[in-house]
Short mmCIF file of C-alpha atoms and ligand atoms in Angstrom, two decimals:
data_model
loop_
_atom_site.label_atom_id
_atom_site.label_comp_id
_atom_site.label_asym_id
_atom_site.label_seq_id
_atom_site.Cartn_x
_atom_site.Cartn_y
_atom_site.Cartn_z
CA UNK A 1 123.24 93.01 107.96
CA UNK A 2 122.43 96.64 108.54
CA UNK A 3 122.87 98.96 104.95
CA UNK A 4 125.80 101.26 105.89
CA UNK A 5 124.58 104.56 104.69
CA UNK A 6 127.21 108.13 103.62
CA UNK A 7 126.12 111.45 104.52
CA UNK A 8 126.82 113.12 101.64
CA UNK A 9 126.21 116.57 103.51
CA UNK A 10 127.82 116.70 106.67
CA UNK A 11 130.15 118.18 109.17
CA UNK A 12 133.78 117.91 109.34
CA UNK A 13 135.29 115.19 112.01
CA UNK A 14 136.35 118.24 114.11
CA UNK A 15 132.67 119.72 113.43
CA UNK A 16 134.00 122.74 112.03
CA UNK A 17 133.43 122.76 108.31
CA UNK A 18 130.95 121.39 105.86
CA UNK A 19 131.66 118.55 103.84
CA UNK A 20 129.40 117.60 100.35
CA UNK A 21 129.83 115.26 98.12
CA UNK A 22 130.44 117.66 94.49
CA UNK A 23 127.45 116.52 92.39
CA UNK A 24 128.81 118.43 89.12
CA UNK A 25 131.57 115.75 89.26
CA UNK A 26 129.62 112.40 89.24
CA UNK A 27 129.66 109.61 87.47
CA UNK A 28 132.86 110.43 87.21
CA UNK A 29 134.76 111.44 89.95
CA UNK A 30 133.06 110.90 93.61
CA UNK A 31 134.91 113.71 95.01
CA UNK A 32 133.78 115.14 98.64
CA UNK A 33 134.73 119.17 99.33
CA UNK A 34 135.02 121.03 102.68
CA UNK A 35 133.68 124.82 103.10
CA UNK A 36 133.50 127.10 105.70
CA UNK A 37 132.77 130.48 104.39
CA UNK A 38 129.59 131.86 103.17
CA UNK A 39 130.94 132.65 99.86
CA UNK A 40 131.98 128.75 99.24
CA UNK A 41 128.37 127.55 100.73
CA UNK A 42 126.58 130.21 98.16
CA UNK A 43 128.79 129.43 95.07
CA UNK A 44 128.44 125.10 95.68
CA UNK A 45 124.52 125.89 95.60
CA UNK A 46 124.30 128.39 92.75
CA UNK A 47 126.71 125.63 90.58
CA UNK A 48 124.67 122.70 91.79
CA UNK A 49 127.64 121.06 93.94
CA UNK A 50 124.94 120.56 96.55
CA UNK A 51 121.21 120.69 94.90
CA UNK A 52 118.09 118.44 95.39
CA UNK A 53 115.52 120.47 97.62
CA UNK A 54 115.82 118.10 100.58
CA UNK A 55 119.50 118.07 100.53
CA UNK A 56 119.21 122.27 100.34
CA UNK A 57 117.64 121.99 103.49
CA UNK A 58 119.87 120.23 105.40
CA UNK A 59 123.25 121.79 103.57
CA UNK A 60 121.67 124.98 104.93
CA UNK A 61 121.39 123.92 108.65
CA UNK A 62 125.00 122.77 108.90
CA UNK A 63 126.03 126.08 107.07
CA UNK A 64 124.60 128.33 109.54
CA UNK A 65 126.24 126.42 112.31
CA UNK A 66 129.58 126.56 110.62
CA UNK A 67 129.47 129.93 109.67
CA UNK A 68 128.01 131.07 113.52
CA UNK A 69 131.23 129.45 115.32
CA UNK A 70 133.09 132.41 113.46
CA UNK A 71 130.70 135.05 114.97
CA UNK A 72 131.51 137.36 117.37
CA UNK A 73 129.39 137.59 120.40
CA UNK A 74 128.69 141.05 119.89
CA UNK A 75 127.46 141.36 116.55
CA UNK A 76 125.92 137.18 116.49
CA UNK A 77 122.71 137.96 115.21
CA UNK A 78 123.23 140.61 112.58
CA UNK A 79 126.39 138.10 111.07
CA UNK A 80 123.68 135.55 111.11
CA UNK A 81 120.74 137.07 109.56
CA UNK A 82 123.36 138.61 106.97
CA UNK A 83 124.47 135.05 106.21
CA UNK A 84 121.11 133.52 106.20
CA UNK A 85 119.89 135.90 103.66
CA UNK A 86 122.79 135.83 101.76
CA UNK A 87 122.31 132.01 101.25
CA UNK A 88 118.87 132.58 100.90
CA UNK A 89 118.81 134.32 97.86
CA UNK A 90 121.29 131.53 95.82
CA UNK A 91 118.13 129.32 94.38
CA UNK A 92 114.66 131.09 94.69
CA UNK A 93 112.81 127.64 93.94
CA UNK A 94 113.07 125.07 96.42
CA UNK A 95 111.11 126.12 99.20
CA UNK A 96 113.65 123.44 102.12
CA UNK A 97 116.64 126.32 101.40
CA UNK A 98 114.29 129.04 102.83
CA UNK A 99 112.67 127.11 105.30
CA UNK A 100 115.61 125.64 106.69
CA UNK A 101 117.41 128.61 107.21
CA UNK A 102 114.10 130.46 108.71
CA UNK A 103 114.26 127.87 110.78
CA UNK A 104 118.14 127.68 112.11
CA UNK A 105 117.71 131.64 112.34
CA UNK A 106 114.54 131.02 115.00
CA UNK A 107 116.56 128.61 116.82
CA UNK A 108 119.65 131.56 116.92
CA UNK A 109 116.99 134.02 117.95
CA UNK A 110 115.37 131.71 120.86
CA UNK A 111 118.39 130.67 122.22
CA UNK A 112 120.39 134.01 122.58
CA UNK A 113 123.28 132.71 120.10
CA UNK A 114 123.62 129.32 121.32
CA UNK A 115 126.02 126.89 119.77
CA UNK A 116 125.20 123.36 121.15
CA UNK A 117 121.49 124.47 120.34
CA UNK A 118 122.16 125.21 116.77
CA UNK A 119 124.28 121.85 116.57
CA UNK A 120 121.14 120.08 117.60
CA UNK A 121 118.75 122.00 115.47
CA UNK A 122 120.50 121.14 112.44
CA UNK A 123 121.18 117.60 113.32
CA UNK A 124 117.48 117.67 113.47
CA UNK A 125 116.85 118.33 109.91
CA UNK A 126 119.38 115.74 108.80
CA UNK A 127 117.35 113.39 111.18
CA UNK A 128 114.23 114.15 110.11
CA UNK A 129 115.14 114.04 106.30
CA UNK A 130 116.14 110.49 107.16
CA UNK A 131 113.13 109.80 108.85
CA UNK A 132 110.45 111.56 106.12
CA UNK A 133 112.75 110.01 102.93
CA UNK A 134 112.12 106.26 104.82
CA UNK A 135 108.61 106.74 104.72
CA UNK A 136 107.69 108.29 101.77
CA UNK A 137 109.65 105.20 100.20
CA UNK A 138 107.57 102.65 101.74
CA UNK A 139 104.42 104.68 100.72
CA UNK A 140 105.74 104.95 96.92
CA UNK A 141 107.32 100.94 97.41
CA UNK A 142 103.10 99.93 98.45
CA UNK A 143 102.21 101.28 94.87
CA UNK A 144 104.99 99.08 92.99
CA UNK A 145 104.33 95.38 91.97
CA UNK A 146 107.40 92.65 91.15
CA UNK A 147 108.07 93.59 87.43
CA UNK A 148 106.99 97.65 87.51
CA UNK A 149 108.69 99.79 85.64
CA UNK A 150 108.94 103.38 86.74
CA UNK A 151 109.74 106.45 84.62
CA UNK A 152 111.55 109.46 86.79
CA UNK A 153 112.76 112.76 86.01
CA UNK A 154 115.93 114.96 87.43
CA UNK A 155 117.31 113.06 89.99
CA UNK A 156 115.10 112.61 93.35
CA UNK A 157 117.81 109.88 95.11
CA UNK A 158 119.44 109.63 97.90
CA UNK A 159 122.41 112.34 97.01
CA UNK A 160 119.44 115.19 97.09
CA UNK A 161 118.20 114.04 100.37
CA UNK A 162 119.56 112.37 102.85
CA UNK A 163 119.22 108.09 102.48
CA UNK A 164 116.87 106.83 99.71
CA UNK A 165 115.39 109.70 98.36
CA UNK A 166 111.79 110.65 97.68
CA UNK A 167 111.44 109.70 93.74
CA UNK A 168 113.77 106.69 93.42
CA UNK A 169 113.34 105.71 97.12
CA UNK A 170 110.44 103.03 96.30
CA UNK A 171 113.03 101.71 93.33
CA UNK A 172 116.06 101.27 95.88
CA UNK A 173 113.99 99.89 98.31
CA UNK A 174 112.38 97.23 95.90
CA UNK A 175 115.93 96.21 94.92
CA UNK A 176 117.18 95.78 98.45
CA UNK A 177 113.94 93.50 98.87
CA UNK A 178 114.61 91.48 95.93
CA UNK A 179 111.92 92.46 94.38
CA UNK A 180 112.32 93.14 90.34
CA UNK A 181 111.27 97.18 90.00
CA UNK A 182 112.90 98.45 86.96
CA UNK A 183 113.67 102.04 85.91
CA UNK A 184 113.33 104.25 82.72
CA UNK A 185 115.31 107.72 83.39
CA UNK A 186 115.31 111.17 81.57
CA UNK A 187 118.74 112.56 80.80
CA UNK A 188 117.03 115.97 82.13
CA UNK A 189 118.76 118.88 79.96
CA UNK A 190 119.76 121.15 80.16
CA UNK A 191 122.09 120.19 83.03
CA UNK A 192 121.71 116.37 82.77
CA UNK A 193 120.61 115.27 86.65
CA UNK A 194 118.49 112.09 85.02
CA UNK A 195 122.21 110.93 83.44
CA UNK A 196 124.95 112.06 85.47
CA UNK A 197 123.12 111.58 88.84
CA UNK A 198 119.80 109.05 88.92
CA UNK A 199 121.64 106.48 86.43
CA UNK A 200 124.45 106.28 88.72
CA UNK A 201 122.36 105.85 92.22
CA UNK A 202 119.93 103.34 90.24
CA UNK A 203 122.77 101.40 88.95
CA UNK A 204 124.82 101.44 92.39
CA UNK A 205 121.80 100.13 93.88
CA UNK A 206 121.55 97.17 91.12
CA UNK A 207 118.30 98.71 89.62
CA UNK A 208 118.01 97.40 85.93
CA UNK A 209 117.71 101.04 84.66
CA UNK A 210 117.40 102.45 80.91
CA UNK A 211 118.22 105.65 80.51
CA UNK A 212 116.70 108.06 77.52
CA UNK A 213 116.36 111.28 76.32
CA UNK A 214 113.99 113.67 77.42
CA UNK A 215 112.19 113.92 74.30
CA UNK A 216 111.59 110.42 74.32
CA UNK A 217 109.21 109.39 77.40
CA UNK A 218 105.78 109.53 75.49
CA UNK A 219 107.36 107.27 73.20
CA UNK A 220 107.89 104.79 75.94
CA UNK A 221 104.47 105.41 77.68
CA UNK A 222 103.09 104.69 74.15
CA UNK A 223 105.41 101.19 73.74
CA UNK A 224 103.55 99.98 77.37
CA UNK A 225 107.20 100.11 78.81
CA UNK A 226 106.09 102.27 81.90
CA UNK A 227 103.43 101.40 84.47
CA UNK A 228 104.12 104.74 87.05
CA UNK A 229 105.77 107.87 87.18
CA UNK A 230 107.89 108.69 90.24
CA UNK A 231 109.09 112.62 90.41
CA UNK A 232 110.03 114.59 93.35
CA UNK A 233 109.44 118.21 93.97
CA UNK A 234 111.22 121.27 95.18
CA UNK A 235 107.84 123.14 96.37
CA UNK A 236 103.95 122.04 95.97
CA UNK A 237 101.31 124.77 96.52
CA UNK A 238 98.71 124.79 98.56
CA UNK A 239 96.39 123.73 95.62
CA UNK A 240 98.56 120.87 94.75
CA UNK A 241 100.60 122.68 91.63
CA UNK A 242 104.17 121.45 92.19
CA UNK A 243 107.35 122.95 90.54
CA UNK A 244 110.06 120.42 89.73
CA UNK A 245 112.92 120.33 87.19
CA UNK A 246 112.29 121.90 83.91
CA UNK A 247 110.52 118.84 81.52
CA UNK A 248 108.32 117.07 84.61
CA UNK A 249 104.83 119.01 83.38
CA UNK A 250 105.48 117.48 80.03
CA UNK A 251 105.83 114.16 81.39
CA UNK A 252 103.29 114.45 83.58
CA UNK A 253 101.40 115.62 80.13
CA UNK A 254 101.80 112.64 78.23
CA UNK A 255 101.21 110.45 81.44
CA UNK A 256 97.73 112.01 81.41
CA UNK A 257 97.18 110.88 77.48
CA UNK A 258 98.49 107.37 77.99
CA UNK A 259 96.44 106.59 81.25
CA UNK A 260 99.81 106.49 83.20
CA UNK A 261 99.40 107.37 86.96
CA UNK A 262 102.00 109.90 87.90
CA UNK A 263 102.66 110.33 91.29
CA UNK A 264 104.68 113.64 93.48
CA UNK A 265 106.95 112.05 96.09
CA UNK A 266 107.80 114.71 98.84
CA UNK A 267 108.23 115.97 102.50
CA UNK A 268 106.24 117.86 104.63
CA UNK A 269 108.99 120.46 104.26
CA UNK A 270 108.99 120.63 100.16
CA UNK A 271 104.89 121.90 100.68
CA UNK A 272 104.47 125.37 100.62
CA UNK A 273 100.66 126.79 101.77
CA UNK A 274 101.81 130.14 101.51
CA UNK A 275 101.63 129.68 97.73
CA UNK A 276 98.14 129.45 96.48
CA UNK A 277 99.15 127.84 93.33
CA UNK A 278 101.76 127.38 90.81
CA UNK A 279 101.46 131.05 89.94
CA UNK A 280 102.75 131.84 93.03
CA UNK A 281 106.12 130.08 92.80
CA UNK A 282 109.11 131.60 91.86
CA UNK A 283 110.74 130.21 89.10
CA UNK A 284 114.97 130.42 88.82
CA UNK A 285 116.52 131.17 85.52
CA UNK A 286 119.52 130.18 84.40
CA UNK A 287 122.41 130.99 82.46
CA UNK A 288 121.55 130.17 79.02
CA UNK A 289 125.10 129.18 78.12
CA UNK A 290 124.16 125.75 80.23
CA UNK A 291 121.95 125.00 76.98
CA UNK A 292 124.37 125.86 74.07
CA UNK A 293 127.62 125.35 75.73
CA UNK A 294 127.78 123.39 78.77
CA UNK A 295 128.67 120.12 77.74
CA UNK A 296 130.10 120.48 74.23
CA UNK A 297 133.75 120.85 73.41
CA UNK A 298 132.47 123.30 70.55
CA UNK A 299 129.09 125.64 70.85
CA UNK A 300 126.37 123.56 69.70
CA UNK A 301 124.08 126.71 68.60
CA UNK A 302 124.94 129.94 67.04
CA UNK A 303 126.75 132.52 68.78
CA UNK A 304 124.57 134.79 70.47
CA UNK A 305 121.59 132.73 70.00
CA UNK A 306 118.98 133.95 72.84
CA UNK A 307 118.44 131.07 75.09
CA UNK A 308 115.58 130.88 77.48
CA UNK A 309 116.76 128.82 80.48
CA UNK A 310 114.15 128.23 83.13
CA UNK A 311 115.36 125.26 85.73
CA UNK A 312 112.07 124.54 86.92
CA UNK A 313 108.48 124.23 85.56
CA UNK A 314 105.11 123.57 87.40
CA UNK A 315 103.10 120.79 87.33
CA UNK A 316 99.54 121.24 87.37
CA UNK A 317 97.76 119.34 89.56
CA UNK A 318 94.84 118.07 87.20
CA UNK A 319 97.51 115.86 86.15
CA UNK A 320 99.02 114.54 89.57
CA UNK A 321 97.76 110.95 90.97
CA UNK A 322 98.55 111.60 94.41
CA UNK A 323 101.46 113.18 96.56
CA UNK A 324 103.27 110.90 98.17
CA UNK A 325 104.58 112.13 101.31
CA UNK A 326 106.07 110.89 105.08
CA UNK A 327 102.40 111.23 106.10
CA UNK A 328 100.62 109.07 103.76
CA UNK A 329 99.15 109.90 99.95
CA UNK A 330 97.27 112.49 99.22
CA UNK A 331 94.69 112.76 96.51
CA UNK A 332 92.67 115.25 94.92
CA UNK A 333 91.10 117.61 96.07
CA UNK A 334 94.72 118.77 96.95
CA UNK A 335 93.41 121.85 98.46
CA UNK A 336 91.97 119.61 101.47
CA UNK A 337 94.66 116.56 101.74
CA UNK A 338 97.31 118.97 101.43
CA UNK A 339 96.38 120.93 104.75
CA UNK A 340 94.97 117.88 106.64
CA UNK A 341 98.59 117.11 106.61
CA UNK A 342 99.52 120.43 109.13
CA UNK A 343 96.63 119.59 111.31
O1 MRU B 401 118.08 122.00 89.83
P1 MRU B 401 118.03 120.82 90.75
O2 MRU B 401 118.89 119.70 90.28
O3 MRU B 401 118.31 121.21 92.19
O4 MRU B 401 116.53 120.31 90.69
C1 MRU B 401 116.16 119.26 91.54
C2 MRU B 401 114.83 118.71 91.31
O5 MRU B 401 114.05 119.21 90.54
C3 MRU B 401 114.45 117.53 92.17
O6 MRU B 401 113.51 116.73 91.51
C4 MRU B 401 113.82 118.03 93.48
O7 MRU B 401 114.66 118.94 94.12
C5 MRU B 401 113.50 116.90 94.41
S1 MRU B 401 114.95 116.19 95.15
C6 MRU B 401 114.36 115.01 96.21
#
């Protein structure tokens, strides 16, 4: 029987708003929200309704459409490139929000305004999210045995993409193989995506999944509980530095020190040759109230306390296996397999 798959971004029946499924709600309430003004689309991405930098992408496609039906003829492309950049400049990090909206903004520009050509354009990113997350699953699923155990980080599943994800793909795929491919899982503070987000998927997709504190993955690596790390990425450089939720360098770290291979799982569209390196990406910083406040019914630090909040760290790629991407894995030198792929 064929898998019946949700968009969890998508357009209204009557094609006229956006619908997402709130990610600051789960586990607990799998709520789905409709928007159709710019301020809603920029507010559900700064809060992390919709987040994941695949999912970014393709939230950003359908918001341009929605927002363009309310243009006026007259004044179609200023409205749009006001929107676009407005959007734009929610999350600085994941390179697919960017892209994606360069993108829809081209396909404005070409077309003279179009409507059923932005419709199709941004059907296309949704389709080829589909496509790229399929294949970048089998590629991670050819690295997995019966009876691996993978350690991820943040949440890289199919509710920040579009069906099985990039990180946990090869782990949902296993399962709906039979094969045994368990799962260790970070919480991933300060905003808890390992927890509230990759426990839930794994567990929906009847992965045997343990799920631990951040602070406590070397001690796993050490116990010979993990065989591979699985982590996806919000932008790789051209070198092969890739920035990911906050905590993935130090993973990748102790990976390094316990002869672990840790792998990047990614599309085309989360690699960035523009960027050199790591140095060249733009880290977002958050409210440091997410670190002392957030979750607790009381403040769990003192008041005022400076926090530093960064959401994202980079990866250097000394430390990365191989990229695993809808094109096959690449290996160091990253410099060469990385471009080979835009060839
Ligand atoms: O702040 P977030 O939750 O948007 O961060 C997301 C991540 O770091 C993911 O690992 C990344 O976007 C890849 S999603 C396939």
């Amino acid at each position: 029987m064929t898998k019946q798959f949700v968009d969890h971004v998508r357009l209204s029946d009557d094609e006229r708003r956006l619908v997402i499924l709130d990610q600051t709600l789960l586990p607990n309430s799998r709520t789905y929200i409709e928007l159709d003004t710019a301020e809603e689309m920029y507010e559900a991405i700064k809060s992390l309704r919709v987040r994941g930098a695949p999912a970014l992408g393709i939230f950003a496609g359908f918001a341009m459409y929605v927002l363009s039906l309310g243009y006026e003829k007259s004044v179609f492309m200023d409205r749009f490139r006001q929107d676009a950049e407005y959007l734009c400049s929610s999350r600085p990090t994941a390179v697919n929000l960017s892209r994606a909206l360069k993108r829809m903004t081209a396909a404005a520009e070409k077309s003279g305004g179009d409507l059923t050509a932005l419709r199709r354009e941004c059907q296309a990113i949704l389709d080829e999210d589909i496509a790229m997350c399929t294949a970048i699953s089998r590629y991670g699923l050819s690295l997995l045995k019966d009876g691996s155990t993978v350690l991820t980080h943040c949440n890289a599943g199919p509710i920040a993409t579009s069906r099985y994800g990039t990180a946990i793909g090869p782990v949902i795929m296993a399962a709906e193989r039979g094969m045994h491919v368990g799962a260790y899982c970070d919480e991933t503070r300060p905003l808890l995506q390992g927890a509230r987000l990759t426990a839930w998927e794994l567990m929906n997709a009847g992965v045997d999944v343990t799920l631990i504190c951040d602070n406590m993955s070397a001690s796993v690596m050490a116990q010979g509980k993990i065989d591979i790390c699985f982590v996806g990425c919000d932008r790789v450089a051209a070198n092969g530095d890739t920035a990911n939720k906050i905590g993935t360098s130090l993973v990748a770290i102790a990976a390094k020190h316990y002869g672990i291979p840790f792998y990047v799982l990614g599309p085309t569209s989360s690699i960035d040759l523009d960027c050199r390196s790591g140095r060249d990406i733009v880290i977002e910083q958050r409210d440091g109230e997410e670190i002392s406040k957030l979750w607790y019914s009381r403040p769990m630090a003192p008041e005022g306390v400076r926090c530093y909040n960064p959401a994202f760290d980079v990866t250097d790629s000394s430390l990365i296996s191989g990229i695993i991407t809808e094109k096959g894995i690449c290996r160091p030198p990253y410099d060469e397999s990385l471009r080979s792929l835009f060839r």
